[in-house]
Short mmCIF file of N, CA and C in Angstrom, two decimals:
data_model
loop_
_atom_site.label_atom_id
_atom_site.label_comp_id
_atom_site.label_asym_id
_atom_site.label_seq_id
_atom_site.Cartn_x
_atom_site.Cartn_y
_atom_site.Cartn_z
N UNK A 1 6.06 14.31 -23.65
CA UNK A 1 6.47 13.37 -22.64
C UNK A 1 5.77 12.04 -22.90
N UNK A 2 6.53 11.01 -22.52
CA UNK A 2 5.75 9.69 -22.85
C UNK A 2 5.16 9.03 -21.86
N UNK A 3 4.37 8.29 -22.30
CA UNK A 3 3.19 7.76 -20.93
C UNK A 3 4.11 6.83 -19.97
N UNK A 4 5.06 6.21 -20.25
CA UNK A 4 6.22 5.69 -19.74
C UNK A 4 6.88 6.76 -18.63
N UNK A 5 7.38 7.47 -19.49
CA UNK A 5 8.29 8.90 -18.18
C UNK A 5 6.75 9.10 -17.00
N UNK A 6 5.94 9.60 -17.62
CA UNK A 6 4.64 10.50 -17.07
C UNK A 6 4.17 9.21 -15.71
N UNK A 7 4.37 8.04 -16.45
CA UNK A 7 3.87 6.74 -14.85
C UNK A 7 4.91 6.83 -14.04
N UNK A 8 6.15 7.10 -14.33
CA UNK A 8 7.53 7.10 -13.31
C UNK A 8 7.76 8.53 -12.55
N UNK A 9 6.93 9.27 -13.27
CA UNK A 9 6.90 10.50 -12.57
C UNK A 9 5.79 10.72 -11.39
N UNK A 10 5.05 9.74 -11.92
CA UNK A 10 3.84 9.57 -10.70
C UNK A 10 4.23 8.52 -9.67
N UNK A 11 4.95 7.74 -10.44
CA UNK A 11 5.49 6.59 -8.65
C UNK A 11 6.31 7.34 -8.37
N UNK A 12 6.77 8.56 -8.57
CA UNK A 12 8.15 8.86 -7.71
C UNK A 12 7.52 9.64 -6.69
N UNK A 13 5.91 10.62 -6.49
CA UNK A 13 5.46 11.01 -5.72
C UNK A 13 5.15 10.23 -4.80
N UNK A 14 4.25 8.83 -5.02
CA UNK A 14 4.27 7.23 -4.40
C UNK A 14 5.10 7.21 -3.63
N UNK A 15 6.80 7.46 -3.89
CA UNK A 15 7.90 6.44 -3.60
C UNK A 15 8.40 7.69 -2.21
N UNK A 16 7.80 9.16 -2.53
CA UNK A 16 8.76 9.98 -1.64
C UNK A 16 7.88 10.04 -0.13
N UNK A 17 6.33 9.67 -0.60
CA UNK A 17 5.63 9.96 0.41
C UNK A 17 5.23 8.23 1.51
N UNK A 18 5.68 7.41 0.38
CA UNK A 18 5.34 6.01 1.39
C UNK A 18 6.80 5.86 2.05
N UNK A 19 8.26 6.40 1.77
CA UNK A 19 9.47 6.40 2.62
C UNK A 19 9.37 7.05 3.63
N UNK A 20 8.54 8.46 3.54
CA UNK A 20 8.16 8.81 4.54
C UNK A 20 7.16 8.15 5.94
N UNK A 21 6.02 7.80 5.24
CA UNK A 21 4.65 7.47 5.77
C UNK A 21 5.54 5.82 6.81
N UNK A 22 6.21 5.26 6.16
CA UNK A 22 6.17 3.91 7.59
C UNK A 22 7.48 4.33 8.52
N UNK A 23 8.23 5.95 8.73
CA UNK A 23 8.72 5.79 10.13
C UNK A 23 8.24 6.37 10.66
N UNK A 24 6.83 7.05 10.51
CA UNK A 24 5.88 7.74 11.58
C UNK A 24 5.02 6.29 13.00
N UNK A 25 4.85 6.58 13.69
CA UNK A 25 4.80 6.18 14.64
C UNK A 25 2.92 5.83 14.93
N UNK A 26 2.02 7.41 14.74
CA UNK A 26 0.71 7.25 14.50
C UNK A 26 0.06 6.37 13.54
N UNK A 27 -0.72 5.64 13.57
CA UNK A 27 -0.79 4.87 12.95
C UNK A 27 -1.86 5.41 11.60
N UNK A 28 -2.72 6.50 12.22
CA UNK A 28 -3.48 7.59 11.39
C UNK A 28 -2.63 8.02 10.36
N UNK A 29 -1.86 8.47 10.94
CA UNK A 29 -0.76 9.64 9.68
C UNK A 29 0.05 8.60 8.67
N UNK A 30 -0.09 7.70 9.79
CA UNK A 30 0.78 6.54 8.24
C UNK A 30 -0.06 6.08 7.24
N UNK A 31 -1.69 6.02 7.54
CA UNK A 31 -2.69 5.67 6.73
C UNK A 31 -3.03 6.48 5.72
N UNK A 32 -2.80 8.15 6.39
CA UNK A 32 -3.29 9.33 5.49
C UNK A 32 -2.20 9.32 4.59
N UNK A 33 -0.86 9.21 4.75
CA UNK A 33 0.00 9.26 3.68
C UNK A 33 -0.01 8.35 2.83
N UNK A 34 -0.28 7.18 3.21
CA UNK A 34 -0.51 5.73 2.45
C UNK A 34 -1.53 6.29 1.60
N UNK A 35 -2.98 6.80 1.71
CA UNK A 35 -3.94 7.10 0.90
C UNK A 35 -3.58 8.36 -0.12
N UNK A 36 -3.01 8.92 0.34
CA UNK A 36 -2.14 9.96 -0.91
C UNK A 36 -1.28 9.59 -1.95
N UNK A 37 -0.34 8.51 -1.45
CA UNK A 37 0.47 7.51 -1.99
C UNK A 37 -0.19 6.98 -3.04
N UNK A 38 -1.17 6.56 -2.59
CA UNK A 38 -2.28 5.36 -3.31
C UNK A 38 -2.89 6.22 -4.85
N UNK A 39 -3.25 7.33 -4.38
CA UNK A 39 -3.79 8.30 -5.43
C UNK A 39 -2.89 7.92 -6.40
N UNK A 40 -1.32 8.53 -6.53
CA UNK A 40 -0.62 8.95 -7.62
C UNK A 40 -0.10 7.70 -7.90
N UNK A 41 -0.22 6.42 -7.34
CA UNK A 41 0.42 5.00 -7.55
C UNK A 41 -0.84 4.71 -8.83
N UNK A 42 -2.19 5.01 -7.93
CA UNK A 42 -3.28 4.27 -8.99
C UNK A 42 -2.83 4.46 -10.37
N UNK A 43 -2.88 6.04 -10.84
CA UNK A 43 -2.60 6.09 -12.32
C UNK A 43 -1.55 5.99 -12.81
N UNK A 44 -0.19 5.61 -11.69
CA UNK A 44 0.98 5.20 -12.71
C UNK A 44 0.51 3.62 -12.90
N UNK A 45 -0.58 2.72 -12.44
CA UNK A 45 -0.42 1.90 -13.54
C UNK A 45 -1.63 1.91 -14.49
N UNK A 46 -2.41 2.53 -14.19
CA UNK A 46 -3.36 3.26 -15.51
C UNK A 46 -2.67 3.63 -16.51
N UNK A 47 -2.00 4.39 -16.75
CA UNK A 47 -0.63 5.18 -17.81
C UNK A 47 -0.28 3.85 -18.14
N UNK A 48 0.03 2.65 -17.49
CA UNK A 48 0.88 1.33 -17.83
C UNK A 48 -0.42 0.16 -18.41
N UNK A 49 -1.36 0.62 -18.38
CA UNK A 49 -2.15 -0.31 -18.77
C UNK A 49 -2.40 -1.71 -18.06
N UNK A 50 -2.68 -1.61 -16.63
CA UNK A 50 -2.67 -2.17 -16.14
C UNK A 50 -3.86 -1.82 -15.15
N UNK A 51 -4.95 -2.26 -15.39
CA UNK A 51 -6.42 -1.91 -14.63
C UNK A 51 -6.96 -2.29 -13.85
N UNK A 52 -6.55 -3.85 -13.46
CA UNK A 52 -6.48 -4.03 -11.93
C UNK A 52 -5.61 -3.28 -11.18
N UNK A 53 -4.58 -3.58 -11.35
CA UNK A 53 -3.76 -2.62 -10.09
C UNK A 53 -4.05 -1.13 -10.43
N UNK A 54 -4.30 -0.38 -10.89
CA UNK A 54 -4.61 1.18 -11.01
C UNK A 54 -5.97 1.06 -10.17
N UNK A 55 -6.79 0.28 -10.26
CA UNK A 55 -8.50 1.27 -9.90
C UNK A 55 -7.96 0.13 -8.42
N UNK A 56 -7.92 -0.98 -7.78
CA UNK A 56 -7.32 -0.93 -6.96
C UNK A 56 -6.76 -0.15 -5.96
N UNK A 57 -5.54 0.78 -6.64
CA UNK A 57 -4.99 1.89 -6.05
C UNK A 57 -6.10 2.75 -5.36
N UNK A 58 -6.55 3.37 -6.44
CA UNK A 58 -6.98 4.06 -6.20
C UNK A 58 -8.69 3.77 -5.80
N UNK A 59 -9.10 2.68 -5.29
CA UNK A 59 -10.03 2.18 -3.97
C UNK A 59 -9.07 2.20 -3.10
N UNK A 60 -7.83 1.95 -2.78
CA UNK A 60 -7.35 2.01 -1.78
C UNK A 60 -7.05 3.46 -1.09
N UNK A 61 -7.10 4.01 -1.99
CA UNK A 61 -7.31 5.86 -1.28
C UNK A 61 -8.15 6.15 -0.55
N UNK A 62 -8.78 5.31 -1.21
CA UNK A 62 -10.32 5.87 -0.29
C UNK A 62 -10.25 4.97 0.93
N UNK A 63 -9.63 3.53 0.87
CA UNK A 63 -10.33 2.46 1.29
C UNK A 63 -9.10 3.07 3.27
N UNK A 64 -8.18 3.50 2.55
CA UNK A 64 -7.03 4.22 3.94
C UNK A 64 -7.84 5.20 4.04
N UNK A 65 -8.53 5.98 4.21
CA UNK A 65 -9.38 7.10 4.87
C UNK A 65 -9.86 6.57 5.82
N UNK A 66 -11.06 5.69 5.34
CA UNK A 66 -12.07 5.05 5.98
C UNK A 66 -11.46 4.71 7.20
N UNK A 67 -10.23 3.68 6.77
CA UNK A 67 -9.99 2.64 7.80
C UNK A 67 -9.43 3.58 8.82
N UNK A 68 -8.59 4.80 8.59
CA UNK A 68 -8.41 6.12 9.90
C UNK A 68 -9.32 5.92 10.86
N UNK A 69 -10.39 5.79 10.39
CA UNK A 69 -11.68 6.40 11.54
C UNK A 69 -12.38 5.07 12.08
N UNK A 70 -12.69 4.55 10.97
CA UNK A 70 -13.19 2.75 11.44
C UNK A 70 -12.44 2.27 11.13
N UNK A 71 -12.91 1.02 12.63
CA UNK A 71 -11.52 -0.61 12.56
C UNK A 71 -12.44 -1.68 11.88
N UNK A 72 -13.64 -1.59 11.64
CA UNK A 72 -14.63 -2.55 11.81
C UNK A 72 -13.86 -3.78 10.64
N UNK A 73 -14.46 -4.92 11.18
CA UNK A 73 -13.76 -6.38 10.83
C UNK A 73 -15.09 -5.75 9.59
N UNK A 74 -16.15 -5.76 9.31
CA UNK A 74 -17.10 -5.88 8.06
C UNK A 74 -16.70 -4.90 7.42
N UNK A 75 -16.12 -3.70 7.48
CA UNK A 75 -15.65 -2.57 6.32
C UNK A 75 -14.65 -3.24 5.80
N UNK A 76 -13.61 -3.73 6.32
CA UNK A 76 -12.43 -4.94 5.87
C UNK A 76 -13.03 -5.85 4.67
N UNK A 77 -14.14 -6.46 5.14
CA UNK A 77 -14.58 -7.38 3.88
C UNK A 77 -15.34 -6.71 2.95
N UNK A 78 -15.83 -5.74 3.17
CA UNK A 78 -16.45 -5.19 2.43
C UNK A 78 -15.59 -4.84 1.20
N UNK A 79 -14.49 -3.81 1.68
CA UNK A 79 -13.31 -3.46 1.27
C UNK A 79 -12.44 -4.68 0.06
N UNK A 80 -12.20 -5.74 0.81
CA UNK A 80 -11.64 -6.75 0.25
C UNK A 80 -12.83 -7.85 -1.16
N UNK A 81 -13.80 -7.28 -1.31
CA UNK A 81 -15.09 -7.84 -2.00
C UNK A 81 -15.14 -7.00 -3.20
N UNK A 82 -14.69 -5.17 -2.24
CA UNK A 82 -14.86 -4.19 -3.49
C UNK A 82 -13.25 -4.59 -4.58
N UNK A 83 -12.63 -5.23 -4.25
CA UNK A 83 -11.35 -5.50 -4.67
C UNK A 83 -11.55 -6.85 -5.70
N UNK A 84 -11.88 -7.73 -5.39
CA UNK A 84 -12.37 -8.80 -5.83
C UNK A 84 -13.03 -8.71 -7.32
N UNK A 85 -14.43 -7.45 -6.99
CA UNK A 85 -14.95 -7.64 -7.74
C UNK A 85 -13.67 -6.64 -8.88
N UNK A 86 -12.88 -5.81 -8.55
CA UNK A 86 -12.17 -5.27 -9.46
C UNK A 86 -11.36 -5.85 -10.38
N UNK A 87 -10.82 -6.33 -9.41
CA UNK A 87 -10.05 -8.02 -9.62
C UNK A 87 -11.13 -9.06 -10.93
N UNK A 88 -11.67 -9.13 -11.09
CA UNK A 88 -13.15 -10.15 -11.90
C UNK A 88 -13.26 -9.19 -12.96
N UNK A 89 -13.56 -7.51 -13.04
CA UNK A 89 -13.72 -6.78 -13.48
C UNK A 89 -12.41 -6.43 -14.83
N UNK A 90 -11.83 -6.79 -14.55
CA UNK A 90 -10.25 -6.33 -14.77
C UNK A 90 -9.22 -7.21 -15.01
N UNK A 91 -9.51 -8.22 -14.94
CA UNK A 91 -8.13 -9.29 -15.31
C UNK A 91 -7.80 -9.30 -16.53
N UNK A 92 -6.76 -9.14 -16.40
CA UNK A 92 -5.78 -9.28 -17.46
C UNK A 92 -4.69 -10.04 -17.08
N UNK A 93 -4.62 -11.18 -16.16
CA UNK A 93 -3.50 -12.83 -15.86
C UNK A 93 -2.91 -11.80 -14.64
N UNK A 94 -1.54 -12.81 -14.92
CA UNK A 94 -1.35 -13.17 -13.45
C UNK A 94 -1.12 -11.62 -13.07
N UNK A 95 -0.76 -10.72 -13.36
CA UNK A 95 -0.32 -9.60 -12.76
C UNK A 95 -1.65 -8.67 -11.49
N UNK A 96 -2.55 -9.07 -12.44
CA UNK A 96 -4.10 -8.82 -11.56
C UNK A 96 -4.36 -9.96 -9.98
N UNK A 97 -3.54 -11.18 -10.63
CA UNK A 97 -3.73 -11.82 -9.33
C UNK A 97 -2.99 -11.61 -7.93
N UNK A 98 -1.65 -11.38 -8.49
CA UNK A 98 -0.65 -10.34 -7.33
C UNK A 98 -0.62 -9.39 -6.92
N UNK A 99 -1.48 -8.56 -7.55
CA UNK A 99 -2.32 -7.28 -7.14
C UNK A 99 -3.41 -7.29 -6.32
N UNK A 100 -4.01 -7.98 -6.17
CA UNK A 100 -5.23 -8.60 -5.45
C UNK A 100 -4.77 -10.00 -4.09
N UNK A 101 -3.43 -10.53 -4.34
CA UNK A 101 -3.33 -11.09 -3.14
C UNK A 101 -2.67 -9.84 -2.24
N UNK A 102 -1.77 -8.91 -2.66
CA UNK A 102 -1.11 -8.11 -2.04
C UNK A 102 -2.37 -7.15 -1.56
N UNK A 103 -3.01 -6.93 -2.03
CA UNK A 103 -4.12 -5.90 -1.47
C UNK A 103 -4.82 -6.51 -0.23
N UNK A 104 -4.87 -7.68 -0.35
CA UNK A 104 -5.66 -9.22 1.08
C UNK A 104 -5.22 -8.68 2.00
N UNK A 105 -3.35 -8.42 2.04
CA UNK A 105 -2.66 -8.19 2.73
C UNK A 105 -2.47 -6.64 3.57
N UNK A 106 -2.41 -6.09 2.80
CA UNK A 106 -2.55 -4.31 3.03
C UNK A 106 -3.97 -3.97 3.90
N UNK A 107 -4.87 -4.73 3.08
CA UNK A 107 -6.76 -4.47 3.64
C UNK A 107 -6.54 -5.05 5.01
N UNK A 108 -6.00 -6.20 4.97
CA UNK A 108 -6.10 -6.69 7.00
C UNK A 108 -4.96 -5.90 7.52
N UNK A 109 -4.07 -5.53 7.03
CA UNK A 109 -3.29 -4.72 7.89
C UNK A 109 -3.78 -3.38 8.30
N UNK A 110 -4.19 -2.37 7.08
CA UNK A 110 -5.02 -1.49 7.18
C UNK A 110 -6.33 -1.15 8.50
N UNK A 111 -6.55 -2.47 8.53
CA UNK A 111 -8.36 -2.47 9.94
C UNK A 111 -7.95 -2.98 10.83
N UNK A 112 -6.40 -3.01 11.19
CA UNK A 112 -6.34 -3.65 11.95
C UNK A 112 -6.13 -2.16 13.28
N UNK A 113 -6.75 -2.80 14.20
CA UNK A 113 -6.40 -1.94 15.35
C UNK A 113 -4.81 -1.92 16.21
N UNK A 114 -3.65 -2.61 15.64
CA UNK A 114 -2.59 -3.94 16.22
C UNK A 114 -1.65 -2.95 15.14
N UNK A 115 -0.67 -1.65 15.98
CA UNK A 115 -0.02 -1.05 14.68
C UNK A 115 1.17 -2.29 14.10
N UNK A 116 1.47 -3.20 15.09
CA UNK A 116 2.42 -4.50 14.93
C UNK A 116 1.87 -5.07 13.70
N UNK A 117 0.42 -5.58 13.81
CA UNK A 117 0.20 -6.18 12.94
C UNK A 117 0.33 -5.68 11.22
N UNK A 118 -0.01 -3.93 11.46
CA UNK A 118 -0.47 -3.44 10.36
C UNK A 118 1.07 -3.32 9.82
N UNK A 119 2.19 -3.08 10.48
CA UNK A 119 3.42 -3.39 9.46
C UNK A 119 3.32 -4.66 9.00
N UNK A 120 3.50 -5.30 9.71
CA UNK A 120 3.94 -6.31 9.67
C UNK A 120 2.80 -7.06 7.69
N UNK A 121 1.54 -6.73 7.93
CA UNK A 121 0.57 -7.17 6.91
C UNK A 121 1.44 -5.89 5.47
N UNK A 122 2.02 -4.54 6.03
CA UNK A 122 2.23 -3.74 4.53
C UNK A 122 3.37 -4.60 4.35
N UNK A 123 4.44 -5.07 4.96
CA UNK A 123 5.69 -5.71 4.49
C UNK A 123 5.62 -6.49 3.63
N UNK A 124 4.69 -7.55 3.66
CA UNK A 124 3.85 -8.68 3.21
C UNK A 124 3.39 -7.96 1.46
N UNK A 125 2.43 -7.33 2.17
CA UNK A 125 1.83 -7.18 0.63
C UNK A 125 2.66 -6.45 -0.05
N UNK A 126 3.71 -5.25 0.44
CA UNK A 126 4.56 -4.62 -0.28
C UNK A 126 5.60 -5.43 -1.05
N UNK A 127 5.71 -6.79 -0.75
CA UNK A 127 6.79 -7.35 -0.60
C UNK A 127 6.27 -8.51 -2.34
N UNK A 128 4.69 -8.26 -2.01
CA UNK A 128 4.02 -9.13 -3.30
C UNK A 128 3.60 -7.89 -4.12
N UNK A 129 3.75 -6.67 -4.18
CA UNK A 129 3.58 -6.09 -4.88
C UNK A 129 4.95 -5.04 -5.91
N UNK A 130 6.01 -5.98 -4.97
CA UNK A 130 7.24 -5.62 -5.73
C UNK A 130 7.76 -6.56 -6.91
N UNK A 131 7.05 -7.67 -6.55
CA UNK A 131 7.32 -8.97 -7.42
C UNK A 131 6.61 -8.72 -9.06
N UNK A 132 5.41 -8.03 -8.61
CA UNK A 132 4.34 -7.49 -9.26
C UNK A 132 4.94 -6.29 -10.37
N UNK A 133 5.78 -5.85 -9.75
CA UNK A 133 6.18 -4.20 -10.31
C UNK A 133 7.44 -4.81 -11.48
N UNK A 134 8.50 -5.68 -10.55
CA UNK A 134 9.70 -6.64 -11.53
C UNK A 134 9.30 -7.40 -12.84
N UNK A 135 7.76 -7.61 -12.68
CA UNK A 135 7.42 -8.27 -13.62
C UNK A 135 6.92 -6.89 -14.55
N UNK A 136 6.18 -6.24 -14.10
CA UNK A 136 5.78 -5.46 -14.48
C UNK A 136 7.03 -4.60 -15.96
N UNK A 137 8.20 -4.52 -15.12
CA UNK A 137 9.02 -3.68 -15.49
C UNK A 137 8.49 -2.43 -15.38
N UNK A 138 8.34 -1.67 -13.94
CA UNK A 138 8.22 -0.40 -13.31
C UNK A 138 9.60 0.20 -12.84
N UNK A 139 10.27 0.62 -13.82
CA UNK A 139 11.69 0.76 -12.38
C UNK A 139 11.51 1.58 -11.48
N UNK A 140 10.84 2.32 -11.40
CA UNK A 140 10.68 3.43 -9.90
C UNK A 140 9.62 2.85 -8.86
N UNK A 141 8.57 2.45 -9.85
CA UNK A 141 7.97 1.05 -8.83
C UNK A 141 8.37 -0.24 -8.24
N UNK A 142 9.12 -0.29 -8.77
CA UNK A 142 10.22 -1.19 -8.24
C UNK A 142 11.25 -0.71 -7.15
N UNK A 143 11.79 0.33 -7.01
CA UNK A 143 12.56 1.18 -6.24
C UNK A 143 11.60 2.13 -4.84
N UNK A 144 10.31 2.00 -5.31
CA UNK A 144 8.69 1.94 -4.35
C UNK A 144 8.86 0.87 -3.51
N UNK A 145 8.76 0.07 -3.66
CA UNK A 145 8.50 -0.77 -3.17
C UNK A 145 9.79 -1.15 -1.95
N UNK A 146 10.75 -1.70 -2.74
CA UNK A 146 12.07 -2.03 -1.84
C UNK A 146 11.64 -1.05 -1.06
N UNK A 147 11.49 0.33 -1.15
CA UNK A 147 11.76 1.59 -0.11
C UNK A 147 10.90 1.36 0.93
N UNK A 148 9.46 0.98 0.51
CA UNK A 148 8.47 0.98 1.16
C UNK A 148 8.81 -0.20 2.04
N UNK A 149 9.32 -2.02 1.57
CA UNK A 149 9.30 -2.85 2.68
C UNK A 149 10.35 -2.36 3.47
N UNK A 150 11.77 -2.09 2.64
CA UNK A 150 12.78 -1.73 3.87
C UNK A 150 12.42 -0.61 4.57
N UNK A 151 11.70 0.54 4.71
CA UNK A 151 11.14 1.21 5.61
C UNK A 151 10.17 0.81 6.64
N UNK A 152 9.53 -0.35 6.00
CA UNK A 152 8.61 -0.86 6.96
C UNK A 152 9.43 -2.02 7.56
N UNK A 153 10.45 -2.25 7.55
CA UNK A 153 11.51 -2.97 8.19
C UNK A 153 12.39 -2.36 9.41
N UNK A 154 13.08 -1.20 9.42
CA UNK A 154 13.23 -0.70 9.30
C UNK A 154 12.21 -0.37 10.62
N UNK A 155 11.16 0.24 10.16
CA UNK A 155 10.04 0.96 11.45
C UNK A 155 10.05 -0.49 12.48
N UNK A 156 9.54 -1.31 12.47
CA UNK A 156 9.72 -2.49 12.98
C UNK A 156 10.67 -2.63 13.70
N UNK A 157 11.70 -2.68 12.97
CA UNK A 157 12.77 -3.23 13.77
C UNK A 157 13.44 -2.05 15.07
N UNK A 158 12.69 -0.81 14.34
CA UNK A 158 13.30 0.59 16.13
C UNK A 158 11.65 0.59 16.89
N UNK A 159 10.57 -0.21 16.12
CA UNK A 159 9.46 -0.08 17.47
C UNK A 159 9.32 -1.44 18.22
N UNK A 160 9.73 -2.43 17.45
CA UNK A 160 9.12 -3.58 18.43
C UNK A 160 10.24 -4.73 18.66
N UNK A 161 11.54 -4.53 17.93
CA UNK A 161 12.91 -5.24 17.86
C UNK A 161 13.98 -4.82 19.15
N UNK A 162 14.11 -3.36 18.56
CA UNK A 162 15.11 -2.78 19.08
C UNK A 162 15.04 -2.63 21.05
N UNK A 163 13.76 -1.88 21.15
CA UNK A 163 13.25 -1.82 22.53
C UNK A 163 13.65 -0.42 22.65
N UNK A 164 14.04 0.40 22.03
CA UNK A 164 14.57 1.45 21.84
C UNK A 164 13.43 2.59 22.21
N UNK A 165 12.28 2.70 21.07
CA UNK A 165 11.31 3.37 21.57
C UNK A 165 10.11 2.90 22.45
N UNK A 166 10.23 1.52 22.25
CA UNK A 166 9.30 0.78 22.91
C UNK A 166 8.86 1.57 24.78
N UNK A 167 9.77 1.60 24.89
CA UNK A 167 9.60 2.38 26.63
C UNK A 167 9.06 3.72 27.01
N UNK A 168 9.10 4.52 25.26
CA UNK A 168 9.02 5.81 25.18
C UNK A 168 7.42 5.65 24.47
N UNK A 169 7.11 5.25 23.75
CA UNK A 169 6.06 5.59 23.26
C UNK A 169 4.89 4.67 24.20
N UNK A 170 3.71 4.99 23.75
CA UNK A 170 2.15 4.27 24.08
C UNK A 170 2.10 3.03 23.80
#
């Protein structure tokens, strides 16, 4: 099998569990799936040679645990510093830099206590990390992504658009 198939076989675990993870409602369970997500995303771009966005990823596994349990505004920067330095660690042009603004984005959405906000911040960074993937030439990461913003579109638009569940839920 080639390291090519073997990274598309790993975003497709990515792609089945983040379509899932943004029409859940808890904002926990969308984090825990996001951090599972994150696992098998990291090394499809490890396999791609791409080392900012892989160890990235996979700080972000960890970095969605954390944020489950703590909101704290300083684990956020902390978080966003441990990224940075990966980012410094790891560049290889612009593809490391869209990886690292999209992560800005995910990390404040992530701590945020505001589940509004926290779509609203994955749309964002999902949305710079698809740009990321086109360039990339990922096609299933690419097909990640769309899934992931239009799902997080999508969730949005039946929790805080529609008014639909709005009356029903917390």
């Amino acid at each position: 099998m080639s390291d090519f198939l073997l990274s598309q076989i790993l975003v497709t675990v990515t792609l089945i569990l983040e379509s899932f993870a943004m029409q859940l409602k808890n904002k926990n369970y969308i984090l825990a799936f996001l951090s599972i997500s994150c696992f098998f995303n990291g090394f499809h771009y490890l396999i791609l040679e791409q080392p900012t966005a892989g160890y990235i990823f996979l700080f972000s596994s960890i970095r969605f645990l954390i944020s489950i349990k703590w909101k704290y505004q300083w684990i956020s920067a902390v978080s966003l510093c441990v990224s940075l330095f990966i980012l410094i660690k790891t560049y290889i042009g612009l593809l490391s830099i869209l990886g690292f603004i999209a992560t800005i984005f995910i990390t404040i959405g992530s701590f945020s206590k505001n589940d509004k906000l926290l779509r609203e911040m994955m749309i964002i960074g999902g949305s710079i990390w698809f740009a990321h993937n086109v360039i990339l030439w990922s096609p299933v990461g690419i097909l990640v992504e769309t899934i992931f913003v239009g799902s997080g579109l999508v969730g949005y638009y039946r929790y805080y658009i529609s008014g639909r569940f709005a009356k029903t839920t917390p």
